[in-house]
Amino acid sequence: MRKKIVAGNWKMNLNLQEGVALATELKAALAEDKPNCDVVICTPFIHLAKVADIVAGTVIGLGAENCADKEKGAYTGEVSAAQVKSTGAQYVILGHSERRAYYGETASILKEKVNLALANGLKVIFCIGEVLEEREAGKQNEVVGAQLADSLFDLTEDQLSNIILAYEPVWAIGTGKTASAEQAEDMHAFIRGCIAGRFGDAAAENISILYGGSCKPGNAKEIFAKPDVDGGLIGGAALKCADFKGIIDAWK
Ligand code: PEP
């Protein structure tokens, strides 16, 4: 049975004290009312070590939002996969559309990052998704299929077992525009088909595919009810405990 997951992506929000307060609030809320899914929070690098102490021994997993495409050395300002792992984090988001669009992360850079993350024992939440013009031109499957193939298809089946996919239509991220549950399901089923074609039916059946893009407590239940949607990657709504918990509760 593949895992149901709700993962938060704090992006470049919250100072250290605010992040500690949010993680502490979430820990208390989920201790009182146990989730029916895996829960992960992905934070800026500066929060990781402190938040790792807060969530240790709880149901909450911890991830970074990025890691370097180099192992170590003279790369000022970068943070390696090994450094992320050493904080106590277990996950890293890679391939987010904001990293692809604003920081020029290409498929080959992402391939390096994925390999380093996996080699350092991190699970990767790998984001894929089309921009509005691509959807309007009916090219969403072509685009997403290429993103999968270009960065992930050289992995072994064993490596793939540490990948979680997040379908995030770029036109739905932070815009308040959500893909309909049907649009999400169509794409998730397509993605699962691509994984089956390359890695086989068992791998496709076991991989979790999250939806991301303006997911909120009010729409999560309908989207998560679709058979190929295994949870969500949540941006804005992960910054308030009540909203994030409301999405986690969509699995109840
Ligand atoms: C995201 O950027 O991963 C995301 C899903 O953002 P939002 O929920 O704010 O649309």
Short mmCIF file of C-alpha atoms in Angstrom, two decimals, residues 80-209:
data_model
loop_
_atom_site.label_atom_id
_atom_site.label_comp_id
_atom_site.label_asym_id
_atom_site.label_seq_id
_atom_site.Cartn_x
_atom_site.Cartn_y
_atom_site.Cartn_z
CA SER A 80 24.84 19.97 0.52
CA ALA A 81 22.62 16.91 0.83
CA ALA A 82 24.98 15.56 3.51
CA GLN A 83 24.62 18.80 5.49
CA VAL A 84 20.81 18.59 5.22
CA LYS A 85 20.90 14.99 6.41
CA SER A 86 23.15 15.91 9.37
CA THR A 87 20.44 18.22 10.77
CA GLY A 88 18.11 15.26 11.29
CA ALA A 89 16.00 15.94 8.19
CA GLN A 90 14.80 12.92 6.21
CA TYR A 91 13.41 14.60 3.08
CA VAL A 92 14.29 17.22 0.49
CA ILE A 93 12.09 18.92 -2.09
CA LEU A 94 13.76 19.03 -5.52
CA GLY A 95 12.56 20.38 -8.85
CA HIS A 96 10.10 22.91 -7.44
CA SER A 97 8.89 25.16 -10.26
CA GLU A 98 10.21 28.23 -8.41
CA ARG A 99 13.71 26.73 -8.43
CA ARG A 100 13.38 25.75 -12.09
CA ALA A 101 12.07 29.19 -13.12
CA TYR A 102 14.03 31.61 -10.90
CA TYR A 103 17.30 29.74 -10.35
CA GLY A 104 17.73 28.05 -13.71
CA GLU A 105 17.58 24.49 -12.41
CA THR A 106 17.68 22.27 -15.47
CA ALA A 107 16.89 18.59 -15.77
CA SER A 108 20.58 17.69 -15.62
CA ILE A 109 21.20 19.81 -12.50
CA LEU A 110 18.18 18.16 -10.90
CA LYS A 111 19.49 14.74 -11.81
CA GLU A 112 22.70 15.51 -9.88
CA LYS A 113 20.72 16.79 -6.91
CA VAL A 114 18.48 13.71 -6.87
CA ASN A 115 21.49 11.38 -6.98
CA LEU A 116 23.26 13.22 -4.15
CA ALA A 117 20.12 13.38 -2.01
CA LEU A 118 19.49 9.65 -2.41
CA ALA A 119 23.16 8.79 -1.84
CA ASN A 120 22.95 10.68 1.46
CA GLY A 121 19.87 8.83 2.64
CA LEU A 122 17.30 11.54 1.99
CA LYS A 123 13.89 10.86 0.48
CA VAL A 124 13.16 13.20 -2.42
CA ILE A 125 9.88 15.00 -3.00
CA PHE A 126 10.31 15.62 -6.73
CA CYS A 127 8.09 18.31 -8.27
CA ILE A 128 6.83 18.33 -11.84
CA GLY A 129 4.21 20.41 -13.58
CA GLU A 130 3.38 22.50 -16.62
CA VAL A 131 2.97 26.27 -16.99
CA LEU A 132 -0.30 27.82 -18.15
CA GLU A 133 0.71 28.25 -21.80
CA GLU A 134 1.66 24.56 -21.97
CA ARG A 135 -1.72 23.52 -20.54
CA GLU A 136 -3.55 25.85 -22.89
CA ALA A 137 -1.68 24.28 -25.80
CA GLY A 138 -2.64 20.80 -24.56
CA LYS A 139 1.01 19.93 -23.95
CA GLN A 140 0.82 19.14 -20.22
CA ASN A 141 1.41 15.40 -20.59
CA GLU A 142 4.33 15.90 -22.94
CA VAL A 143 5.95 18.41 -20.54
CA VAL A 144 5.44 16.36 -17.39
CA GLY A 145 6.49 13.13 -19.13
CA ALA A 146 9.74 14.79 -20.20
CA GLN A 147 10.41 16.18 -16.69
CA LEU A 148 10.07 12.66 -15.30
CA ALA A 149 12.17 11.01 -17.98
CA ASP A 150 14.93 13.63 -18.00
CA SER A 151 15.64 13.60 -14.26
CA LEU A 152 14.42 10.26 -12.91
CA PHE A 153 14.47 7.55 -15.55
CA ASP A 154 18.12 6.61 -14.97
CA LEU A 155 17.37 5.66 -11.36
CA THR A 156 17.15 2.04 -10.28
CA GLU A 157 13.84 0.69 -8.98
CA ASP A 158 15.41 0.63 -5.52
CA GLN A 159 16.32 4.34 -5.76
CA LEU A 160 12.82 5.13 -7.04
CA SER A 161 11.37 3.70 -3.83
CA ASN A 162 12.77 6.79 -2.06
CA ILE A 163 11.10 9.23 -4.45
CA ILE A 164 7.75 10.89 -3.81
CA LEU A 165 6.31 12.78 -6.77
CA ALA A 166 4.45 16.08 -6.48
CA TYR A 167 2.37 17.19 -9.45
CA GLU A 168 2.18 20.96 -9.20
CA PRO A 169 0.61 22.73 -12.17
CA VAL A 170 2.56 26.01 -12.11
CA TRP A 171 -0.58 28.01 -12.91
CA ALA A 172 -2.13 26.79 -9.64
CA ILE A 173 0.79 27.58 -7.31
CA GLY A 174 0.09 30.50 -5.01
CA THR A 175 -2.58 31.79 -7.41
CA GLY A 176 -5.70 30.60 -5.61
CA LYS A 177 -6.53 28.68 -8.83
CA THR A 178 -6.70 24.97 -8.05
CA ALA A 179 -6.70 22.25 -10.67
CA SER A 180 -10.06 20.51 -10.59
CA ALA A 181 -10.07 17.12 -8.93
CA GLU A 182 -10.57 15.63 -12.43
CA GLN A 183 -7.62 17.52 -13.90
CA ALA A 184 -5.46 16.35 -10.99
CA GLU A 185 -6.61 12.74 -11.36
CA ASP A 186 -6.04 12.74 -15.13
CA MET A 187 -2.47 13.91 -14.67
CA HIS A 188 -1.73 11.65 -11.70
CA ALA A 189 -2.97 8.63 -13.66
CA PHE A 190 -0.78 9.69 -16.60
CA ILE A 191 2.25 10.05 -14.28
CA ARG A 192 1.61 6.62 -12.76
CA GLY A 193 1.43 5.23 -16.28
CA CYS A 194 4.81 6.77 -17.12
CA ILE A 195 6.33 5.20 -14.00
CA ALA A 196 4.78 1.84 -14.91
CA GLY A 197 6.20 2.08 -18.43
CA ARG A 198 9.74 2.65 -17.18
CA PHE A 199 9.89 0.84 -13.82
CA GLY A 200 7.00 -1.65 -13.94
CA ASP A 201 3.55 -1.94 -12.41
CA ALA A 202 4.68 -2.63 -8.84
CA ALA A 203 6.85 0.50 -8.71
CA ALA A 204 3.99 2.56 -10.16
CA GLU A 205 1.55 1.14 -7.64
CA ASN A 206 3.90 1.91 -4.73
CA ILE A 207 4.94 5.47 -5.56
CA SER A 208 3.08 8.29 -3.79
CA ILE A 209 1.99 11.15 -6.06
#
